[in-house]
Coordinates of C-alpha atoms and ligand atoms in Angstrom, one line a residue:
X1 CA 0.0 0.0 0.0
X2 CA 1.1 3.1 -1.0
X3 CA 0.1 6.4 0.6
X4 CA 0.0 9.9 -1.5
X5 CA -1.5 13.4 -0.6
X6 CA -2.2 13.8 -4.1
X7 CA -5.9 13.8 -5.3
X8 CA -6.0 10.9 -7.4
X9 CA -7.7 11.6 -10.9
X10 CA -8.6 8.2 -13.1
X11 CA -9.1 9.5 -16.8
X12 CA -6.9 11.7 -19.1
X13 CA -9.6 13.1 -21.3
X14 CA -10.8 17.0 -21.2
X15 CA -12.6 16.8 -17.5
X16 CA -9.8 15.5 -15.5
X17 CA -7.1 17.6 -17.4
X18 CA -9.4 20.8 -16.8
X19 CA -9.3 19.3 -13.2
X20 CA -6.3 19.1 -12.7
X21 CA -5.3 22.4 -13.6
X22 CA -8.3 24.3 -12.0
X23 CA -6.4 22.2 -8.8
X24 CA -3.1 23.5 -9.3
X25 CA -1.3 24.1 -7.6
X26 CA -2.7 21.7 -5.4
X27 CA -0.4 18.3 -6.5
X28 CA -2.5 15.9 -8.2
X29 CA -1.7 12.7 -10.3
X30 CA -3.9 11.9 -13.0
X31 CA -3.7 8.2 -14.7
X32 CA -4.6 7.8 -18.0
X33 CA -4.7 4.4 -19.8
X34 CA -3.0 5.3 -23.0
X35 CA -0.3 7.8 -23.8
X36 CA -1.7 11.4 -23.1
X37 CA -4.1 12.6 -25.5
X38 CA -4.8 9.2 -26.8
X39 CA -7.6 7.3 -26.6
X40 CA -10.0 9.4 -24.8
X41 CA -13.5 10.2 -26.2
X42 CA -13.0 14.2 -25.5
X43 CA -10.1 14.0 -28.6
X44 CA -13.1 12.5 -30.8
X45 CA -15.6 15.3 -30.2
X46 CA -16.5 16.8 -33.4
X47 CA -19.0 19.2 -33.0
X48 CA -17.7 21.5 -30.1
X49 CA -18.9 22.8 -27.5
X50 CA -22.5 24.5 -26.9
X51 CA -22.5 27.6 -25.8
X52 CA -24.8 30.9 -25.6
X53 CA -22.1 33.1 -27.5
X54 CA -23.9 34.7 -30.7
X55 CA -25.7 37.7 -30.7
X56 CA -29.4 37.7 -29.6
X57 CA -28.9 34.2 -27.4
X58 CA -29.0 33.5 -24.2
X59 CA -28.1 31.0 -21.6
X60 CA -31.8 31.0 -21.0
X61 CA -32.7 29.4 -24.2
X62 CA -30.0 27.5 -24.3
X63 CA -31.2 25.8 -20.9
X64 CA -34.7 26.1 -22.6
X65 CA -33.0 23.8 -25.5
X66 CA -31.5 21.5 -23.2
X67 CA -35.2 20.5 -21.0
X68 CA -37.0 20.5 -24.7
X69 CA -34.5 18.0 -25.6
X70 CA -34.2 16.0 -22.5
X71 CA -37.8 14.6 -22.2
X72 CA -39.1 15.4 -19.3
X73 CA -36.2 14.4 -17.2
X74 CA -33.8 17.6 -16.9
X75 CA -33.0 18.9 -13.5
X76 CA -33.4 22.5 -14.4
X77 CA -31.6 23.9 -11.7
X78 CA -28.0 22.2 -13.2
X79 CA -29.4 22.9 -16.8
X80 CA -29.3 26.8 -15.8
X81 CA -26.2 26.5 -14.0
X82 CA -24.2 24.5 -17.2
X83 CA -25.7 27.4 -19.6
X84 CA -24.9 30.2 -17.5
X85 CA -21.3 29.6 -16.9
X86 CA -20.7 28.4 -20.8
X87 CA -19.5 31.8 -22.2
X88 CA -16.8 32.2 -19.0
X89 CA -15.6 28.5 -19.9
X90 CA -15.1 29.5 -23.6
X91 CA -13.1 32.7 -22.6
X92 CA -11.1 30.4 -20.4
X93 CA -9.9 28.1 -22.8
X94 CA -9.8 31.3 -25.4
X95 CA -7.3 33.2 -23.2
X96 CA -5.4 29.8 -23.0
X97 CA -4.6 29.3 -26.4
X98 CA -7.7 27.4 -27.7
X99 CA -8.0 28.8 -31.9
X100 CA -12.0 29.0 -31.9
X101 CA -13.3 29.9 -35.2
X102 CA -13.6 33.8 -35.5
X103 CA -15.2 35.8 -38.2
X104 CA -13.4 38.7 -39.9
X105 CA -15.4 41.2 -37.0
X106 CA -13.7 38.5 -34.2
X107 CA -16.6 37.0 -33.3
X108 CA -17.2 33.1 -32.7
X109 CA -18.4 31.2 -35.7
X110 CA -21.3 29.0 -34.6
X111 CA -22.0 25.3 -35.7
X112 CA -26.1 24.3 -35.8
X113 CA -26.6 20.9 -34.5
X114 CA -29.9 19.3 -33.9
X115 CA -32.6 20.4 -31.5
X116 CA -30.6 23.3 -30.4
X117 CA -32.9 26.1 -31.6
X118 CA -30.4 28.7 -33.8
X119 CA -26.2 27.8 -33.9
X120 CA -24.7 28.1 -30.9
X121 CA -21.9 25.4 -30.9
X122 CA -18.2 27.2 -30.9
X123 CA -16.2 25.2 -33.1
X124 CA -12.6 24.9 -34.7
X125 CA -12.1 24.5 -38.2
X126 CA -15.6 22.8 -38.7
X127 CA -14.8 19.3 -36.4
X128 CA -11.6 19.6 -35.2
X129 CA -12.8 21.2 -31.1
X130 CA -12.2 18.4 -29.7
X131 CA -8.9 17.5 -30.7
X132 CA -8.0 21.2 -30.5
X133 CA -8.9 21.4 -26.9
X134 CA -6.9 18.3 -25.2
X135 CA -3.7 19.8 -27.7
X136 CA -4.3 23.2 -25.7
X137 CA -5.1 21.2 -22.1
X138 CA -2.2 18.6 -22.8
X139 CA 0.4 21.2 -23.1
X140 CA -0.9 23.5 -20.0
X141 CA -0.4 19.6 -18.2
X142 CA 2.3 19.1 -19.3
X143 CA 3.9 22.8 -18.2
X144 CA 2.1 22.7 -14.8
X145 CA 4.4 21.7 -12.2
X146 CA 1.8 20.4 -9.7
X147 CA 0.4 18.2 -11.9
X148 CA 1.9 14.1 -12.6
X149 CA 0.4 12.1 -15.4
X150 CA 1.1 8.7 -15.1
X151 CA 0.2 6.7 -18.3
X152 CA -0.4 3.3 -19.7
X153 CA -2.1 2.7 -16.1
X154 CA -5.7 2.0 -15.3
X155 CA -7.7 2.1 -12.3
X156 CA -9.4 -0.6 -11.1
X157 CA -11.2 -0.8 -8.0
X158 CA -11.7 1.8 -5.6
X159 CA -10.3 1.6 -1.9
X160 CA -13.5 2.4 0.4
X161 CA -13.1 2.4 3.9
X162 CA -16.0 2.9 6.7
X163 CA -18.2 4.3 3.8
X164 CA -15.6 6.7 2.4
X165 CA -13.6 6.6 -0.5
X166 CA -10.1 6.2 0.6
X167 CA -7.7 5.2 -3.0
X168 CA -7.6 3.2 -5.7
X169 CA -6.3 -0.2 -7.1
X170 CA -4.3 0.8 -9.9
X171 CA -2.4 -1.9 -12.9
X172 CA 0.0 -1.0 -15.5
X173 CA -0.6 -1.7 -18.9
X174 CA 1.9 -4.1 -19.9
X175 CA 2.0 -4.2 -24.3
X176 CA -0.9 -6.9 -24.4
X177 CA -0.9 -8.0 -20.6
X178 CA -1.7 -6.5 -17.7
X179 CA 0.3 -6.0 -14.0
X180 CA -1.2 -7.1 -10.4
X181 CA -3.3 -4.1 -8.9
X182 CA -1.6 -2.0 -6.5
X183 CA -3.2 0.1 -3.8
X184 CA -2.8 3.8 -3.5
X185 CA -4.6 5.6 -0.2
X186 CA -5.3 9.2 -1.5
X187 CA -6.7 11.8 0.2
X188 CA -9.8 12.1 -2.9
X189 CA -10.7 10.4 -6.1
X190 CA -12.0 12.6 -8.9
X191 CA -13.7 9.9 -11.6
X192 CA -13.4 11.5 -15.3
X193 CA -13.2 8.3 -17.0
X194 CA -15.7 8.2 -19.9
X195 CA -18.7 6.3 -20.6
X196 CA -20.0 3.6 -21.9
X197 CA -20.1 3.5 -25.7
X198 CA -17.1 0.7 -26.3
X199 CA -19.8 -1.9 -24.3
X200 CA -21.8 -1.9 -27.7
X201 CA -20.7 -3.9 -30.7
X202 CA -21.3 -0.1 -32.9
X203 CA -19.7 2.7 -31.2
X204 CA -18.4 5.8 -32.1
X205 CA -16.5 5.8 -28.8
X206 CA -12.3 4.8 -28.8
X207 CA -11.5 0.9 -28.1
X208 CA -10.8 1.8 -24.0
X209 CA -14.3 3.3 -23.1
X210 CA -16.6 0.5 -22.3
X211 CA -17.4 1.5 -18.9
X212 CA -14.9 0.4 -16.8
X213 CA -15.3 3.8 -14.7
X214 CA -18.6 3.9 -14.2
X215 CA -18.4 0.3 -13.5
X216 CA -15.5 1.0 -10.6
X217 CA -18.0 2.9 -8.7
X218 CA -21.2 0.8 -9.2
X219 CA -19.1 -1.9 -7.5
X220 CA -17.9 0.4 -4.4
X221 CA -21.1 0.8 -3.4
X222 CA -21.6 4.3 -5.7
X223 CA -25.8 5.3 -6.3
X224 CA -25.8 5.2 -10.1
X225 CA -28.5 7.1 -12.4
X226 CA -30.2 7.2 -15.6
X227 CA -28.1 4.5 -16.5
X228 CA -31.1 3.6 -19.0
X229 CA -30.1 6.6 -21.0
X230 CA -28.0 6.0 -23.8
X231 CA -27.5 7.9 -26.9
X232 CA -27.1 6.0 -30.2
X233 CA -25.7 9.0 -33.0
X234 CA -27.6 8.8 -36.1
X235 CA -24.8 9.4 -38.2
X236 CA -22.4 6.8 -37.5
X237 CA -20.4 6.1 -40.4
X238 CA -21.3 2.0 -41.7
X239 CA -18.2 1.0 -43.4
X240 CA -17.1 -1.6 -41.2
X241 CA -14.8 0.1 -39.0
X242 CA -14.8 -0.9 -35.5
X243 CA -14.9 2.0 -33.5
X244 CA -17.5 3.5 -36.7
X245 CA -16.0 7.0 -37.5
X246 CA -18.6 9.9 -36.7
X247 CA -20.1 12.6 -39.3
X248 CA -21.0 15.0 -37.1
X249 CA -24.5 16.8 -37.0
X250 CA -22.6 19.9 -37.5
X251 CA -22.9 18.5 -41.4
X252 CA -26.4 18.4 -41.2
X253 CA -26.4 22.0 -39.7
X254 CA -25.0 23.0 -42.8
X255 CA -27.6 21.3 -45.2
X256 CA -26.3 17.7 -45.9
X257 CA -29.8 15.5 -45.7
X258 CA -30.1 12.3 -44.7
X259 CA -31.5 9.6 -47.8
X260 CA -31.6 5.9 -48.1
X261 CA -31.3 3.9 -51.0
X262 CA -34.3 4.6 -53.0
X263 CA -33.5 8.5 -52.8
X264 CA -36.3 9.2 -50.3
X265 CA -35.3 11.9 -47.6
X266 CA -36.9 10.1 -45.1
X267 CA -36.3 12.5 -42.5
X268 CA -39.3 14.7 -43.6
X269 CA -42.0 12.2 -42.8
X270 CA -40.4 11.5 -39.2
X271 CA -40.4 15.4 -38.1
X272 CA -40.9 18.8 -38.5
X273 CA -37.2 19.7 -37.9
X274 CA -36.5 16.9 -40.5
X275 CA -32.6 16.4 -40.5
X276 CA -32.3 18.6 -37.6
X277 CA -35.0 16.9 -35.1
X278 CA -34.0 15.5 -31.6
X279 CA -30.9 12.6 -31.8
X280 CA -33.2 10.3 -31.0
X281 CA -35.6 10.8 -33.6
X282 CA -33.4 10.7 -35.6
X283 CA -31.5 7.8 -34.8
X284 CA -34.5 5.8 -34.6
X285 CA -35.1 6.8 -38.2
X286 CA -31.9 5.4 -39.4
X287 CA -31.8 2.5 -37.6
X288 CA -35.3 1.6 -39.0
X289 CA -34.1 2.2 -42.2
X290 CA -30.8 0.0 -41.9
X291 CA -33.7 -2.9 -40.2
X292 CA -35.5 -2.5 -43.6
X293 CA -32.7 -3.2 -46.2
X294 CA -32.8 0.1 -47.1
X295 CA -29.0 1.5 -46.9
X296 CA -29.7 5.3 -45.0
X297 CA -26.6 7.1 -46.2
X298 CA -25.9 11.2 -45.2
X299 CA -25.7 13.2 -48.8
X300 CA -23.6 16.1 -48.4
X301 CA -23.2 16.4 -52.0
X302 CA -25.0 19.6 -52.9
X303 CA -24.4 21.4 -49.2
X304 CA -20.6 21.1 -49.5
X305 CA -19.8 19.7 -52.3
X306 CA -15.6 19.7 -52.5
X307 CA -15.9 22.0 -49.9
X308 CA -16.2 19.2 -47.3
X309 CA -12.7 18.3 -47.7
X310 CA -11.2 21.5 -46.3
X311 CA -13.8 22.2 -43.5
X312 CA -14.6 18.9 -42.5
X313 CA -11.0 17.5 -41.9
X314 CA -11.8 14.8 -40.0
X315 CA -15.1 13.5 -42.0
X316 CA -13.3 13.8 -45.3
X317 CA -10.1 11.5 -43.4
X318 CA -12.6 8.9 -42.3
X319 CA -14.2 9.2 -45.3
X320 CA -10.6 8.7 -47.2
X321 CA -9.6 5.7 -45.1
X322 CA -12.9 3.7 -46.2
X323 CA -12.5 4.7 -49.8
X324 CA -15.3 7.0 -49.6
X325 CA -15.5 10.7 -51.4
X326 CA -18.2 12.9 -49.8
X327 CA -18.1 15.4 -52.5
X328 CA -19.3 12.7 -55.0
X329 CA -21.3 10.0 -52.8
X330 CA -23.2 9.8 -49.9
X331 CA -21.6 8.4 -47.1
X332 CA -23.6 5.3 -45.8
X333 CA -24.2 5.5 -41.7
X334 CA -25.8 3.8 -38.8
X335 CA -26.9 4.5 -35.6
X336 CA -24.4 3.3 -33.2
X337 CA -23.9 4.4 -29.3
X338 CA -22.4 7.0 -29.0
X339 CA -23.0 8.8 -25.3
X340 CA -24.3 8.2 -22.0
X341 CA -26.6 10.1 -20.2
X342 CA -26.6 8.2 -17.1
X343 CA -23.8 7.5 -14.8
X344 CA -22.6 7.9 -11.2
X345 CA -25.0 10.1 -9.6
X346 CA -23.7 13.8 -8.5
X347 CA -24.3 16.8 -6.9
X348 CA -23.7 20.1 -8.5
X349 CA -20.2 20.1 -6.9
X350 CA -19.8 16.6 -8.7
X351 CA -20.1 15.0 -5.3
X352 CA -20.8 11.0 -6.1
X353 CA -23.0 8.9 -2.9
X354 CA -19.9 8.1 -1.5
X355 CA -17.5 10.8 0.3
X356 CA -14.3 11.1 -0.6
X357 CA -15.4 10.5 -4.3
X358 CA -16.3 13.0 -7.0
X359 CA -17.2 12.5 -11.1
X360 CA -17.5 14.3 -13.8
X361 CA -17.3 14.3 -17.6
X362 CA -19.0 11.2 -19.5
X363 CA -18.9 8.9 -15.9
X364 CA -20.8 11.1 -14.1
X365 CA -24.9 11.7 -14.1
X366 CA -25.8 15.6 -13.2
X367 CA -29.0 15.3 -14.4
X368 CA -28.1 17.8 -17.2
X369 CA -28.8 15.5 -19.9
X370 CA -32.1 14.1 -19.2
X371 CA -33.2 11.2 -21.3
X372 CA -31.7 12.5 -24.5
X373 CA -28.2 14.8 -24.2
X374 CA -28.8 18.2 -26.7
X375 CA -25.9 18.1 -28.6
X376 CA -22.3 19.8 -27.4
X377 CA -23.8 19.8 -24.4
X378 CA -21.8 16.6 -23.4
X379 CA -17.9 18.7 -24.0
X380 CA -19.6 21.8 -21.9
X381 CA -21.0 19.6 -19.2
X382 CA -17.3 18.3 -18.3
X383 CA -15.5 21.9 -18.2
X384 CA -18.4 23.0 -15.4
X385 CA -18.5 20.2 -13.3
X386 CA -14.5 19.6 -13.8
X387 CA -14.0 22.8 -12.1
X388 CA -16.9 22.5 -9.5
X389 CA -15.7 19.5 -8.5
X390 CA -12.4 20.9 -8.5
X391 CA -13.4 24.2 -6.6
X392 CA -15.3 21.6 -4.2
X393 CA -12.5 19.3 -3.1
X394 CA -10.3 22.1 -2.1
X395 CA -12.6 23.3 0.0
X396 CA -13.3 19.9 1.6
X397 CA -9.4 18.6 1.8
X398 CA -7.3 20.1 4.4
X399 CA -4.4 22.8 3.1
X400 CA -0.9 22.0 3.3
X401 CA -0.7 19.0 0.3
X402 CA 1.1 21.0 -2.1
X403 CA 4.7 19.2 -0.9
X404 CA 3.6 16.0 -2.2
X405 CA 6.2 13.9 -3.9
X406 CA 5.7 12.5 -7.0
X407 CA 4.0 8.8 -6.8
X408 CA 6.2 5.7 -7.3
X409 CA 4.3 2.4 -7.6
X410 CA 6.2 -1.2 -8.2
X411 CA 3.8 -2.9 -10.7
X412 CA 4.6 -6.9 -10.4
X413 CA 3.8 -8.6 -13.8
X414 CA 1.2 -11.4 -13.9
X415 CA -2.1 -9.5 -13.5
X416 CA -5.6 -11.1 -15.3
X417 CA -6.2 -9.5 -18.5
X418 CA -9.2 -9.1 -20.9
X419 CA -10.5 -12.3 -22.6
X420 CA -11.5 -10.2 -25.6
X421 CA -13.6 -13.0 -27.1
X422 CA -15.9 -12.6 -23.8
X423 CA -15.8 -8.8 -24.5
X424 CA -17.2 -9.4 -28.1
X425 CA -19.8 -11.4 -26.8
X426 CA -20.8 -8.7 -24.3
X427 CA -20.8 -6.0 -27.1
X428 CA -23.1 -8.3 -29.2
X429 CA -25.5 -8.6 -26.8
X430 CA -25.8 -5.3 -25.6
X431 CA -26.2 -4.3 -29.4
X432 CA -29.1 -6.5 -29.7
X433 CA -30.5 -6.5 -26.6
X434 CA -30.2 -3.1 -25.2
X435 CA -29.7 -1.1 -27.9
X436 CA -31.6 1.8 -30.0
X437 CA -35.1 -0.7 -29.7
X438 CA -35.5 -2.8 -26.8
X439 CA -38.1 -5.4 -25.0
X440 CA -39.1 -6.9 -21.8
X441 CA -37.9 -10.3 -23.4
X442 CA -34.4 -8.9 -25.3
X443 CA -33.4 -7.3 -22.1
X444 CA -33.8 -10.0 -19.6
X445 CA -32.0 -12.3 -22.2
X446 CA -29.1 -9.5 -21.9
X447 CA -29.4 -9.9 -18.0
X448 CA -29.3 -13.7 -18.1
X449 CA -26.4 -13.6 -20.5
X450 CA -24.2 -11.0 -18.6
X451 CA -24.5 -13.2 -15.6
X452 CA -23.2 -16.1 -17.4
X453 CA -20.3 -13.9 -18.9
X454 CA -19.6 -12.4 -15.2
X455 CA -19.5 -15.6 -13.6
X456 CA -17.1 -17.6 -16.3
X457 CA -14.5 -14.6 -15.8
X458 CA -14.7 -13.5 -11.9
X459 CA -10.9 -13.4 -12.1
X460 CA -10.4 -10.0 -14.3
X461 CA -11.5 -6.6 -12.7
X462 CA -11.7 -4.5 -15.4
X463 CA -14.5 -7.4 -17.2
X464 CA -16.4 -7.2 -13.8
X465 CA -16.4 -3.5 -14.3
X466 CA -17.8 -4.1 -17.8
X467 CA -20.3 -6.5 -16.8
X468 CA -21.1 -4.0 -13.8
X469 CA -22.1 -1.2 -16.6
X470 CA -24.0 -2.8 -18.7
X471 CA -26.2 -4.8 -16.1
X472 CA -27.0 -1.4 -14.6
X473 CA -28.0 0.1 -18.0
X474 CA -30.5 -3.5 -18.8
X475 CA -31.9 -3.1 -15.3
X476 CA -32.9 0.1 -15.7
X477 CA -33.7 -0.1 -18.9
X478 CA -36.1 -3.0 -18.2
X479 CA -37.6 -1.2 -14.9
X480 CA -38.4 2.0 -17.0
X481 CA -41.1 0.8 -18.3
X482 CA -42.2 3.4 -20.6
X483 CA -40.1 5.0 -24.1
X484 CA -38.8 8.4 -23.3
X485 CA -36.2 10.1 -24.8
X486 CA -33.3 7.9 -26.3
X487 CA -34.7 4.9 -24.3
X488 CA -36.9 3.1 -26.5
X489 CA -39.7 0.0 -25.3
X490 CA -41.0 -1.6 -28.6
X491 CA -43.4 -3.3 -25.4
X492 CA -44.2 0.4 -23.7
X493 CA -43.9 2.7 -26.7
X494 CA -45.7 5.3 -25.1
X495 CA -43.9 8.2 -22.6
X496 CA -46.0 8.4 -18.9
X497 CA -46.2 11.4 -18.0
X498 CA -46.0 9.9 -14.1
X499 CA -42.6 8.3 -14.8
X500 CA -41.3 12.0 -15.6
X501 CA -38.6 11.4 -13.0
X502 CA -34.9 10.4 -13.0
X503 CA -33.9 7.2 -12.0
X504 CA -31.2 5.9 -9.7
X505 CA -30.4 2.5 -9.0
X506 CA -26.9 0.4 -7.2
X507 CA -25.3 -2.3 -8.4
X508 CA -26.8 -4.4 -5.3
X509 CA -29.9 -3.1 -6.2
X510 CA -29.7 -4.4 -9.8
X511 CA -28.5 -7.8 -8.7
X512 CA -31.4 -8.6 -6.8
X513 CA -34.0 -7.5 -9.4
X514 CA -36.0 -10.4 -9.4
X515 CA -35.8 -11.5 -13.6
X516 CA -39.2 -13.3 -13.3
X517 CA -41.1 -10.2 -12.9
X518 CA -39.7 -8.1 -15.8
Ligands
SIN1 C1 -21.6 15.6 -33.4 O1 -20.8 16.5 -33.7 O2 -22.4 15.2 -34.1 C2 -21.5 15.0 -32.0 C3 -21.5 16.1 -31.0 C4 -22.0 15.6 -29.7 O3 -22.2 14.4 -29.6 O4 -22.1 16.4 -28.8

């Protein structure tokens, strides 16, 4: 066991970078499972991030965007507190170095993504925010003396002691094998690990995220919520890449349409907003189409033409690698998951159930998001509670750590890696069982066969995290009994206006849900 007065940060991507410097110079040491600035979903964000920055908006209707696309479900209070602080967070990462798109009078170029009522997402160079913003975090890190990255480590347990959260079990990443977990007491954990989207067999998310975090905390004991809530993006692109690259809804902001094989725009029978409606509507559309034969494929032919190419860098690059060109074919897409809306339950300080414990980012579950996330939302959600959480533990933890000495742990080889062949089985059934469309039947088929995957691999903590995530989202999923939002019950396809509520759940909780009464 070893002892640091660091606070311990698991995940590399934008929220525990941003935390870690709003800490400084508090000493903190942040583990990320890859190489910084690899591998975490925050590099992958195309769109950018929402915010109330053009003229004649307001954080007001951007909170009132947020509820409307939600579902009933939106804790207003945290949806008003996001929006209001967006334009400081954008100055923030401005006056650090961030290259927002300006026009020629200076002010932010907006991207329109769907249900957000006018453009309001601040972007770089059409899709490139994301990997714009961990370039301008990773080299603030990387200059900030108080802050240690230690890489090509996860974490896999958390250390709880008397109800509090105490450490972590950390193991080193070893080419394909995997060190024994050490212990390391710390005086707080901040969780900024991602979601869930790697647990589906589609994905848009990078190889790593397929809950593990979320799934850490579930198994400590950690109140989850709204862990029915997935988001499945519409525009996925199907080319058989596994993760699928994404097309952002920024292209459909800028006219591209969405058609299927027989040239039918299907989106204008599904929804006033057409193209632009709610994600959910709209992945629901395409995934119907792909169930029907019928090939849905996202023309940006006569919106951007060429054009695509040089504003669209990372689109035309995907598009490039699977042999695709935009400016002369539509690229063919699927819904694949993409977000999740649920996930340890916090306080607006990002306080999780347990003390000593805070989340935020992906892993966590405000309540911003409702049952459907408005796009860009997701990027802006992390800054705010990154530094709330931030501002909240240095109140909480006593002064006087800023002498700690860099961490030194002695991994030991021989640790129990992934059996991927059980992780491919997992994804597949959580693709058909507990995906876009689900059933009573489908999801307590998932449930019978994630207990049968657990139990054949009790040995490997980061599979029991796995199989911790996705038994949480079938549970819920099969005790919401209702469609709302991006949950959908082929059985219960109505929304009831009495289950209007979030919902939280534990992991002990979900064990004991009694399958014979789904
Ligand atoms: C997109 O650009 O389409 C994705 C943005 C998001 O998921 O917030």
């Amino acid at each position: 066991m070893t002892t640091t007065d660091r606070v311990v940060i698991v995940g590399a991507g934008l929220g525990g970078l941003y935390a870690a410097l709003s800490l400084a110079p508090r000493p903190v040491l942040v583990i990320s499972p890859e190489t910084l600035g690899e591998g975490a979903s925050s590099a992958w964000a195309q769109g950018g991030v929402a915010a109330a920055m053009g003229a004649g908006d307001s954080a007001e209707a951007h909170a009132s965007d947020t509820i409307a696309a939600g579902a009933g479900t939106v804790d207003a209070k945290i949806a008003a507190l996001v929006t209001q602080a967006a334009r400081g967070h954008i100055h923030n990462l401005t006056a650090q170095g961030m290259p927002f798109d300006r026009d020629a009078a200076g002010e932010y170029t907006l991207n329109h993504e769907a249900a957000h009522s006018r453009p309001r997402v601040v972007r770089v160079k059409g899709d490139q925010a994301g990997r714009k913003i961990m370039e301008t975090l990773i080299a603030a890190v990387r200059a900030a003396p108080s802050v240690q990255v230690m890489e090509r480590v996860v974490a896999q347990g958390l250390l709880v002691e008397g109800g509090r959260v105490c450490g972590v079990e950390l193991a080193q990443i070893d080419g394909e094998g995997i060190s024994r977990s050490v212990a390391l007491r710390a005086p707080a954990v901040l969780l900024a690990g991602g979601g869930s989207g790697g647990l589906y067999a589609l994905t848009t998310n990078p190889p790593r995220i397929r809950g593990q975090v979320m799934g850490l905390a579930a198994r400590a004991g950690a109140v989850m919520a709204d862990m029915e809530f997935v988001q499945f993006h519409p525009t996925a692109m199907d080319v058989g890449l596994d993760p699928a690259p994404l097309a952002t809804e920024a292209l459909r902001g800028e006219g591209a349409r969405l058609v299927n094989a027989d040239g039918v725009f299907f989106m204008e029978a599904e929804h006033p907003r057409a193209d632009l409606a709610p994600r959910d509507i709209v992945a629901r559309a395409v995934f119907a189409q792909t169930q029907a034969g019928k090939r849905p494929m996202l023309d940006t032919r006569a919106a951007l033409g060429a054009a695509i190419h040089d504003r669209f860098p990372a689109v035309s690059a995907a598009c490039r690698k699977a042999g695709i060109d935009p400016a002369h074919a539509p690229i063919p897409v699927a819904a694949a998951a993409h977000y999740h809306m649920g996930g340890v339950a916090t306080d607006a300080a990002g306080r999780a159930s347990l003390p000593g414990l805070w989340v935020c980012g992906e892993a966590a579950s405000t309540g911003l998001h409702g049952a459907n996330r408005l796009a860009s939302n997701g990027v802006l959600e992390a800054l705010v509670f990154a530094q709330r959480a931030a501002q909240d533990m240095a109140a909480e933890l006593p002064a006087g750590g800023d002498r700690a000495a860099p961490v030194t742990l002695a991994f030991a080889p021989g640790g129990v890696g992934l059996d991927m062949r059980a992780v491919a089985k997992l994804r597949q059934v959580m693709t058909a069982h507990v995906g876009v469309r689900r059933t009573g039947t489908g999801l307590a088929q998932a449930l019978t066969e994630i207990d049968a995957l657990e139990a054949a691999h009790t040995d490997c903590a980061d599979f029991a995290n796995m199989c911790a995530t996705a038994r949480l989202i079938a549970t819920a999923a099969l005790l919401r009994r209702e469609s709302r939002g991006a949950h959908w019950r082929d059985d219960f396809p109505l929304t009831d206006p009495d289950l209007a509520q979030r919902s939280t759940l534990t992991l002990a909780e979900a064990r004991l849900f009694p399958l014979e009464t789904a």
